[in-house]
Coordinates of C-alpha atoms in Angstrom, one line a residue:
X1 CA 148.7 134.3 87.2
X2 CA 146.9 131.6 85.2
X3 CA 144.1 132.7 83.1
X4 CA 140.7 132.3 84.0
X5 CA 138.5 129.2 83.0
X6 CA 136.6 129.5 79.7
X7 CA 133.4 130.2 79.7
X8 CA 132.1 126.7 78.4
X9 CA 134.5 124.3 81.1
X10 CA 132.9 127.0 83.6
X11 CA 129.2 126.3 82.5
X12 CA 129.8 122.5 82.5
X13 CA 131.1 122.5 85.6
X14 CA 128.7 124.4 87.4
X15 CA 125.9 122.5 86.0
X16 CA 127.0 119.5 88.3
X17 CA 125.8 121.9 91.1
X18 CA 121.8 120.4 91.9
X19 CA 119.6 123.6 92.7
X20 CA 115.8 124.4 93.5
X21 CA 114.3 126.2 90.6
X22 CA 112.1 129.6 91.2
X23 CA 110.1 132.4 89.2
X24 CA 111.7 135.9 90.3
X25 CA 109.0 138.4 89.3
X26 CA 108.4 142.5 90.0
X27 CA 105.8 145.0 88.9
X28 CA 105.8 148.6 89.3
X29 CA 105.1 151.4 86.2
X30 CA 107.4 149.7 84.0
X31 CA 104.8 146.8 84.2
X32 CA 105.5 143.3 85.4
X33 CA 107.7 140.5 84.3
X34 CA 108.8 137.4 85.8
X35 CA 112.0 134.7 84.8
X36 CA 113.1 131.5 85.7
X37 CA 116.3 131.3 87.9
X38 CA 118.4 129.2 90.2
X39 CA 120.5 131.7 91.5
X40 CA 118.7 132.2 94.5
X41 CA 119.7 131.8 98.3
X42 CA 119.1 132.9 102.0
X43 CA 121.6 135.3 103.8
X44 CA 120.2 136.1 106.6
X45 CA 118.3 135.7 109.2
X46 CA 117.9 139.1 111.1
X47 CA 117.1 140.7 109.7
X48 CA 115.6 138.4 107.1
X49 CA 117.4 138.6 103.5
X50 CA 117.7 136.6 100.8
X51 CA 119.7 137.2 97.3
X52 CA 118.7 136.7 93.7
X53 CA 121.9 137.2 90.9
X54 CA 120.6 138.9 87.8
X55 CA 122.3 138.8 84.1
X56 CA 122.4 143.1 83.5
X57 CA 121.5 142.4 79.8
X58 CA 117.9 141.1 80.5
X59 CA 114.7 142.9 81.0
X60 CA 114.2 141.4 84.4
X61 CA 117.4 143.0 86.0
X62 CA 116.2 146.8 84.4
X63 CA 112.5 146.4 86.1
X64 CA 114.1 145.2 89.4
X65 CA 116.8 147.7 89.8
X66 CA 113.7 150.4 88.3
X67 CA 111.3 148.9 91.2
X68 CA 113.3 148.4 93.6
X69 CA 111.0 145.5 94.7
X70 CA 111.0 141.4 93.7
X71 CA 109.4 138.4 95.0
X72 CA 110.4 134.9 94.4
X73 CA 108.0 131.4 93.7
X74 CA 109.8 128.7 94.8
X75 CA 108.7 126.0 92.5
X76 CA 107.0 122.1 93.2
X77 CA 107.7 119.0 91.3
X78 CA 104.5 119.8 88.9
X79 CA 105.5 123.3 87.9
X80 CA 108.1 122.0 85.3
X81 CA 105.7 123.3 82.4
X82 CA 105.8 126.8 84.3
X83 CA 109.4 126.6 84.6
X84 CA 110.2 125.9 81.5
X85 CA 107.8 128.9 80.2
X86 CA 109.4 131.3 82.1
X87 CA 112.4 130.5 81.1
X88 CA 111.7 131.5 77.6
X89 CA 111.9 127.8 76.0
X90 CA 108.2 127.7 75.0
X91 CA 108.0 129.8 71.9
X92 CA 105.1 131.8 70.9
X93 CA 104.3 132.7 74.5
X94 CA 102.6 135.8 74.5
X95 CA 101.8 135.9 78.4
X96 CA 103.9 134.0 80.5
X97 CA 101.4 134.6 83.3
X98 CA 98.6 133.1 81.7
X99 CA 97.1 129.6 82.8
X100 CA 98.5 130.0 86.8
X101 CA 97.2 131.5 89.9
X102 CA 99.4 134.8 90.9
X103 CA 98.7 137.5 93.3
X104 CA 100.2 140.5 95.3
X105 CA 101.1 140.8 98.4
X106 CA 103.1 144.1 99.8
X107 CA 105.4 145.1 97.3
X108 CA 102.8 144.6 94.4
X109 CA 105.4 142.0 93.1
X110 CA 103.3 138.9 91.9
X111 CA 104.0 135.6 93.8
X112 CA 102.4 132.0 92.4
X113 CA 99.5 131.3 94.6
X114 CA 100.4 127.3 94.8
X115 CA 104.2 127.7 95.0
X116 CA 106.0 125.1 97.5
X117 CA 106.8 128.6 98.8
X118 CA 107.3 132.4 97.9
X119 CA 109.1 135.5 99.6
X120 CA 108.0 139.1 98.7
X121 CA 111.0 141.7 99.5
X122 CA 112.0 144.9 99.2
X123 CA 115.8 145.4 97.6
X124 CA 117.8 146.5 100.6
X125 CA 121.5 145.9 98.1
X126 CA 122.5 145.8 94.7
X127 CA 126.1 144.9 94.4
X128 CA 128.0 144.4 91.2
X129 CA 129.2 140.4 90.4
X130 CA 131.0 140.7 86.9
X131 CA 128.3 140.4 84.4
X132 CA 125.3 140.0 87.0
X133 CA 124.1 141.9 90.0
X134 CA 123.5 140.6 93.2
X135 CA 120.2 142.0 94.9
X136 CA 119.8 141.5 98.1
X137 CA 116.1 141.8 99.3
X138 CA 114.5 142.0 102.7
X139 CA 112.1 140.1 103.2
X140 CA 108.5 141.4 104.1
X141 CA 106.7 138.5 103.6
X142 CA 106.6 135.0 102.8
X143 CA 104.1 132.0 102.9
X144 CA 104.7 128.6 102.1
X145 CA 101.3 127.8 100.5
X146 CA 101.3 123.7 100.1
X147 CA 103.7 121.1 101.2
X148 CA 104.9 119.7 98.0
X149 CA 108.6 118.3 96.8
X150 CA 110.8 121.0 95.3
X151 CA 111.2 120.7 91.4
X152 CA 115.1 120.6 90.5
X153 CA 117.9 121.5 88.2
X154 CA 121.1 119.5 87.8
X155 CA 123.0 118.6 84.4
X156 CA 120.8 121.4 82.5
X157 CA 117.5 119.2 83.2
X158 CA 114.8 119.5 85.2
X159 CA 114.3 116.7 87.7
X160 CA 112.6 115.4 91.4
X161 CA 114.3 114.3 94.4
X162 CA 115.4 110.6 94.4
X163 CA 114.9 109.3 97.8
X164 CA 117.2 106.4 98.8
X165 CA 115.6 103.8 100.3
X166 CA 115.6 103.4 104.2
X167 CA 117.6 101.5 105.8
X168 CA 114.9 99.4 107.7
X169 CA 110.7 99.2 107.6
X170 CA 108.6 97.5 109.8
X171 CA 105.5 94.5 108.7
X172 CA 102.2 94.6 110.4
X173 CA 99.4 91.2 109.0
X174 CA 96.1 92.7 108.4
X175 CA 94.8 89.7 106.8
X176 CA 95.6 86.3 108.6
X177 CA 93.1 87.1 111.6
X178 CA 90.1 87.6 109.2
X179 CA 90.4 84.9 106.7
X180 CA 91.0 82.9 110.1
X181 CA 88.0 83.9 111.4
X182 CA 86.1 83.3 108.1
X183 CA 87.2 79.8 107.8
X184 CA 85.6 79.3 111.3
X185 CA 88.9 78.4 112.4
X186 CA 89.9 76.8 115.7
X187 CA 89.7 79.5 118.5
X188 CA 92.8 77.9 120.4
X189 CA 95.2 76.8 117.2
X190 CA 94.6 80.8 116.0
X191 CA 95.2 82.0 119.2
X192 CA 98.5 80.6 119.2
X193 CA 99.7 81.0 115.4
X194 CA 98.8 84.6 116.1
X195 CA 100.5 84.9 119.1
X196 CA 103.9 83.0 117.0
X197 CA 103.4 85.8 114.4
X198 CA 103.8 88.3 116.8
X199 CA 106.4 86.9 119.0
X200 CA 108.1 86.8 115.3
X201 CA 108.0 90.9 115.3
X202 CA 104.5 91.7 113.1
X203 CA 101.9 93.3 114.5
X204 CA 98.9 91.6 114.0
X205 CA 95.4 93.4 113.3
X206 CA 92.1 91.4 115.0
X207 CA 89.0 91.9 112.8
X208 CA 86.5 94.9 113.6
X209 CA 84.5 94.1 116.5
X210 CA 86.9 91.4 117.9
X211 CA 87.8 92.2 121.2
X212 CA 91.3 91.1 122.0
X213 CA 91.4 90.2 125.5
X214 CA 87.9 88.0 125.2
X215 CA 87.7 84.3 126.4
X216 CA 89.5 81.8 128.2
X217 CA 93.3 82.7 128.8
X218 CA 94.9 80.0 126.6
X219 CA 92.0 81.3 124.2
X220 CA 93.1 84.6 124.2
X221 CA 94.5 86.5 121.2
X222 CA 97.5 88.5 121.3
X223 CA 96.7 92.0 122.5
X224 CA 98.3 93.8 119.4
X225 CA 95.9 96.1 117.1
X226 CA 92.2 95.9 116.8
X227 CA 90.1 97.6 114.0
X228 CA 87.3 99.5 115.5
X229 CA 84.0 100.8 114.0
X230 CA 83.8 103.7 117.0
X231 CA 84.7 105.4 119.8
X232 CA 82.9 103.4 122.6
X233 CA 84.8 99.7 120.8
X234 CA 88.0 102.0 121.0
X235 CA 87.9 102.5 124.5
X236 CA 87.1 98.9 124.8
X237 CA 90.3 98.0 122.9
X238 CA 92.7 99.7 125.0
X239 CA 91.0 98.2 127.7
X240 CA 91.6 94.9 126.4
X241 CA 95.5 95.5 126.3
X242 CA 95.9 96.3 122.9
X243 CA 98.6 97.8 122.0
X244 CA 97.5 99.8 118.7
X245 CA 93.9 101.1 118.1
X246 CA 92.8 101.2 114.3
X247 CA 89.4 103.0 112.6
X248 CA 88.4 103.5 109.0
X249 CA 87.6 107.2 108.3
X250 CA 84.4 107.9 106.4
X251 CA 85.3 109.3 102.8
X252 CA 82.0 111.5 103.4
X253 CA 79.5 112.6 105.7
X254 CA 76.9 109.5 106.3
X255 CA 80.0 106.8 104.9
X256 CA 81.0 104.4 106.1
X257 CA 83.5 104.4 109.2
X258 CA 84.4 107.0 111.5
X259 CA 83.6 110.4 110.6
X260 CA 86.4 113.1 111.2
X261 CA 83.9 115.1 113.3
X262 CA 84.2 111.9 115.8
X263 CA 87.8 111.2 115.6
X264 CA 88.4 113.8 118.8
X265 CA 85.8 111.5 120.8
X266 CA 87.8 108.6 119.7
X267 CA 91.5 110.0 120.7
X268 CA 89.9 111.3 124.0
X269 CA 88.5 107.7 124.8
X270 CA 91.5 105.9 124.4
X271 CA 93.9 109.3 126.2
X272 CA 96.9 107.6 125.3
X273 CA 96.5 104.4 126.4
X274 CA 97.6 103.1 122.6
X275 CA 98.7 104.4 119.3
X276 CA 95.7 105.3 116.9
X277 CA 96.0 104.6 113.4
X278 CA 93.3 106.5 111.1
X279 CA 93.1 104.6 107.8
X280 CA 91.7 105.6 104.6
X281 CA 90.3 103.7 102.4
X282 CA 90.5 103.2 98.6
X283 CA 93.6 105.6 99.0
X284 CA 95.5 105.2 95.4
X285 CA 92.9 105.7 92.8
X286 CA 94.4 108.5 90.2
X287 CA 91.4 110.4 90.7
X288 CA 91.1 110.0 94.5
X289 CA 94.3 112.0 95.2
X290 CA 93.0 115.2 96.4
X291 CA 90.7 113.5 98.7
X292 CA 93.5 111.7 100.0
X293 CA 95.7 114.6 100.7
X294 CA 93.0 116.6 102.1
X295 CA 91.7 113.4 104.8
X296 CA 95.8 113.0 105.2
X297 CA 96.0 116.7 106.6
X298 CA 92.8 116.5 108.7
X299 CA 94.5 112.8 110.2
X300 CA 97.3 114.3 111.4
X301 CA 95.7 117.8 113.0
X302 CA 92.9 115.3 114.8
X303 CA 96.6 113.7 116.2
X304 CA 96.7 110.3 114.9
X305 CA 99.8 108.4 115.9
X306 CA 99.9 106.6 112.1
X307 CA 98.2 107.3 109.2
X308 CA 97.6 104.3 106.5
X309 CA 97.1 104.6 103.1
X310 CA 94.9 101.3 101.8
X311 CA 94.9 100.2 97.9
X312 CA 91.6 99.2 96.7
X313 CA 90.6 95.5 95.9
X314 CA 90.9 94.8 92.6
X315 CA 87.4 94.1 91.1
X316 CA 88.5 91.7 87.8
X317 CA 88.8 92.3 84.5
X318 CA 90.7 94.9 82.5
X319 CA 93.0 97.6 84.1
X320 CA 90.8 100.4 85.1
X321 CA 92.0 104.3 84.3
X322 CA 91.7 104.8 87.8
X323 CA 93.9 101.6 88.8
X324 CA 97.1 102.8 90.5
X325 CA 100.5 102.4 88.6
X326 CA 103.8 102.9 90.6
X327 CA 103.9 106.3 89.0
X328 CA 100.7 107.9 90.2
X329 CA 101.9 106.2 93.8
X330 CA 105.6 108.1 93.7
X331 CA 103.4 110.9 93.0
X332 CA 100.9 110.7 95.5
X333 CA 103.4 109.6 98.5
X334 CA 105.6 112.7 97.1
X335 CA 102.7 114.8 98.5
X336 CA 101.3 112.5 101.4
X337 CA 104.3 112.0 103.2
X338 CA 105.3 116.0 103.2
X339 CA 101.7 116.6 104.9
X340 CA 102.2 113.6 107.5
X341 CA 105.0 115.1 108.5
X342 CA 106.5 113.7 111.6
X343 CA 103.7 111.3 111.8
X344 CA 104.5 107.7 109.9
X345 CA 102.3 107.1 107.1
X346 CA 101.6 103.0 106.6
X347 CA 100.6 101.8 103.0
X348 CA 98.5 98.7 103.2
X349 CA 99.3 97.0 99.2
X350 CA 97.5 94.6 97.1
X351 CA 99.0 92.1 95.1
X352 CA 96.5 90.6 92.8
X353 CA 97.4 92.8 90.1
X354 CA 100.9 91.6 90.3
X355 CA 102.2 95.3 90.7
X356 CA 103.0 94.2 94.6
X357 CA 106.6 94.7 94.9
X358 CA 106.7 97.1 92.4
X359 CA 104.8 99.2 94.2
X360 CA 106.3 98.5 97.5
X361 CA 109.7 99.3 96.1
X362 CA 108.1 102.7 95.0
X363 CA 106.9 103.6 98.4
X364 CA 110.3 103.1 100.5
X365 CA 111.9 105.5 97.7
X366 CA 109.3 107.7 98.1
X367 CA 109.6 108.0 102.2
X368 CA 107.3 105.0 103.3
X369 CA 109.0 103.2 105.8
X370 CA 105.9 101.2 107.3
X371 CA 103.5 98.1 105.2
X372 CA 100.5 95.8 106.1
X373 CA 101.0 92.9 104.5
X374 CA 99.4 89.2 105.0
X375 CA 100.6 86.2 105.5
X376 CA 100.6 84.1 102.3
X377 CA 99.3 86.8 100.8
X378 CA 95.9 85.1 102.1
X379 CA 93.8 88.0 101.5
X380 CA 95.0 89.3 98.5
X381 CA 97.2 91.9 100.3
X382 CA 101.1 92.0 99.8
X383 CA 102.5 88.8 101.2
X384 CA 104.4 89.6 104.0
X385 CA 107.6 87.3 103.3
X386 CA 107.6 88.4 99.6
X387 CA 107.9 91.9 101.0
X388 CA 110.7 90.5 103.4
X389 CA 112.4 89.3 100.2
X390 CA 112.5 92.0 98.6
X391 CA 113.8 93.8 101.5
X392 CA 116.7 91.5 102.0
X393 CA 117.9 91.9 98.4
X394 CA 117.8 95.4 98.9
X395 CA 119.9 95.5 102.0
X396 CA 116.9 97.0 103.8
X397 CA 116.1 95.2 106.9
X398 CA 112.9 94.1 108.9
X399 CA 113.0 93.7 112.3
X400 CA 110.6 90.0 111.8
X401 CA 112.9 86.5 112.1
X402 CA 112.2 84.4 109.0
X403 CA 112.4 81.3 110.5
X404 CA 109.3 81.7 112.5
X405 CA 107.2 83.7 109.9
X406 CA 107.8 80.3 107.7
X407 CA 106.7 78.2 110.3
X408 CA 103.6 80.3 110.9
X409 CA 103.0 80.5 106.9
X410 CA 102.5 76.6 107.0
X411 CA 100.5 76.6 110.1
X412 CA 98.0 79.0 108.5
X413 CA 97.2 77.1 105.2
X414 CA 97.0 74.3 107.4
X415 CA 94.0 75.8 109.1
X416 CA 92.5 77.4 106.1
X417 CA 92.1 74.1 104.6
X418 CA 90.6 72.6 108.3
X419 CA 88.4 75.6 108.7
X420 CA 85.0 76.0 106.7
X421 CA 84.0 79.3 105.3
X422 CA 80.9 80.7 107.2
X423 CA 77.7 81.4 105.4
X424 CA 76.3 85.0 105.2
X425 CA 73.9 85.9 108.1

């Protein structure tokens, strides 16, 4: 028979493998102690087991076997600084449980109170695998504590997921109704570039307060999505015909737009009769993140059909500290679109910084599959044919035909430059 593989081609190889990355720990009267490893799986489901492979020369092996008890932290993307200290690569560690939340559950074991997710078990096995042991543990608890993307190992690094990018999004124009309406535009020419941009496949969003069914039939906007300040201009939407229902949450109590404490009133005024999109405001400011996650979560328990994440305006002048950068957005919609779950989360863009694109090509790799855009970019908002662009270079499509969206492009600066802007009340 052929010898066996040496022991560096077998390392090499194996580290092609990808694998989740978790903290086994145990504690009992030899004390505690806790590792890095990869060598962790499920293997069964009744009763519930899973299996941990342990070198017998380390420490961690002699207090598990001694125990007779383990628990594993399944780690997040931003636990690579944990990872790395308990796999013994940060020397002059004294405590590798220092500076992180841990705590016991029923075998005593410690698991990582903001894990992605943890199991506590009992060892039901221990079965010898040349120079490691297999322990198989029962499982008598386990939590998943946040929603969060899984930190990886591959090629002896430490990496994130790399989404590929979808294979289609969809376009909705926040912006061409409102700088229509203040440029006093003509009722009847809006009415009907509207109507072309949605007969083109966008969804067009009426200003707050604009009721989309109002006036004169050949007057009459296109029944698409109206913004709303409440519950009462809700039902009035959906009465209208409209076809998506939007509202602004308040950031806190007393803010501005729709509190979260109101959100069931609005949902039970419309009862289905269109899709409700909670948005939230100045959504991608660094230091506005946990906000954001928190509002995301209480959006989708309330039941929103869509949940949209708006950039800020930019105010002028030199980049702010808390100006988003496409890296702080990966990191963001890493989180966000975990918590949305099943519900599609919408990213409304700005472009006057220039970071657009950049940003928009951030988002679909990071699971965002649904923009607001504007026409021309009239608002400052991402231009919606840029965005199509983009799209068709990247093989993604867009279920909107070109063609038309040009011709409605050249109809709107046509108007902007007929219309007068309106003075303040």
């Amino acid at each position: 028979m052929r010898a066996a593989v040496d022991e560096s081609t077998f390392r090499q190889t194996l580290a092609r493998w990808p694998s989740g990355v978790a903290i086994v720990t145990t504690e009992g009267v030899l004390g505690r102690h806790g590792m890095t490893a990869s060598s962790f799986c499920s293997l069964s489901l009744d009763p519930p087991l899973v299996l941990v492979c342990m070198d017998r020369r380390i420490r961690s092996h002699q207090l598990i076997e001694k125990h007779g008890v383990f628990a594993v932290s399944v780690l997040g993307r931003d636990h690579i600084g944990l990872g790395r200290r308990f796999a013994g690569m940060e020397p002059g560690v004294k405590d590798r449980f220092e500076d992180a939340g841990w705590e016991t559950r029923v075998t005593g074991s410690p698991v990582l109170t903001d894990a992605a997710a943890w199991v506590d078990c009992k060892v039901r096995h221990a079965y010898p695998g040349g120079d490691h042991t297999i322990f198989v543990g029962e499982v008598v608890d386990a939590r998943v504590p946040r929603l969060v993307s899984p930190l990886l190992f591959h090629s002896r690094a430490w990496g994130q997921i790399a989404d590929p990018l979808p294979d289609a999004v969809t376009v909705a124009d926040v912006g061409s109704a409102v700088q229509l309406a203040l440029r006093a535009a003509p009722r009847r020419p809006t009415a009907r570039l509207l109507d072309a941009l949605s007969r083109a496949g966008v969804r067009v969003r009426l200003p707050a307060g604009q009721v989309a069914g109002a006036g004169a039939a050949e007057d009459r906007i296109p029944p698409v999505s109206v913004l709303v300040p409440g519950p009462e201009e809700a039902a009035a939407a959906a009465a209208s015909g409209a076809a998506a229902v939007e509202f602004t949450v308040a950031d806190r109590p007393g803010g501005p737009g729709v509190s979260l404490s109101d959100v069931p009133a609005l949902l039970s005024a419309l009862a289905g009769s269109a899709t409700v999109v909670g948005r939230i405001p100045d959504a991608l400011g660094p230091s506005r993140a946990p906000r954001v996650l928190d509002l995301v979560a209480a959006l989708r328990a309330a039941g929103c059909d869509e949940i949209a994440l708006e950039e800020a305006e930019d105010t002028g002048g030199e980049a702010s500290p808390d100006q988003s950068s496409p890296l702080h957005l990966r990191l963001l919609l890493q989180d966000a679109v975990q918590l949305a779950g099943a519900i599609p989360l919408r990213l409304c863009l700005r472009d006057d910084h220039g970071l657009g694109l950049v940003n928009a090509l951030t988002a679909m790799k990071s699971g965002v599959r649904h923009f607001d855009t504007a026409l021309a970019g009239c608002d400052g908002t991402l231009d919606t044919e840029r965005l199509l662009l983009l799209c068709s270079r990247m093989g993604v499509g867009v279920p909107v035909e070109s063609g038309p969206l040009a011709e409605c492009r050249t109809e709107l600066n046509r108007l902007v430059r007929r219309g007068r802007p309106r003075r303040p009340a």
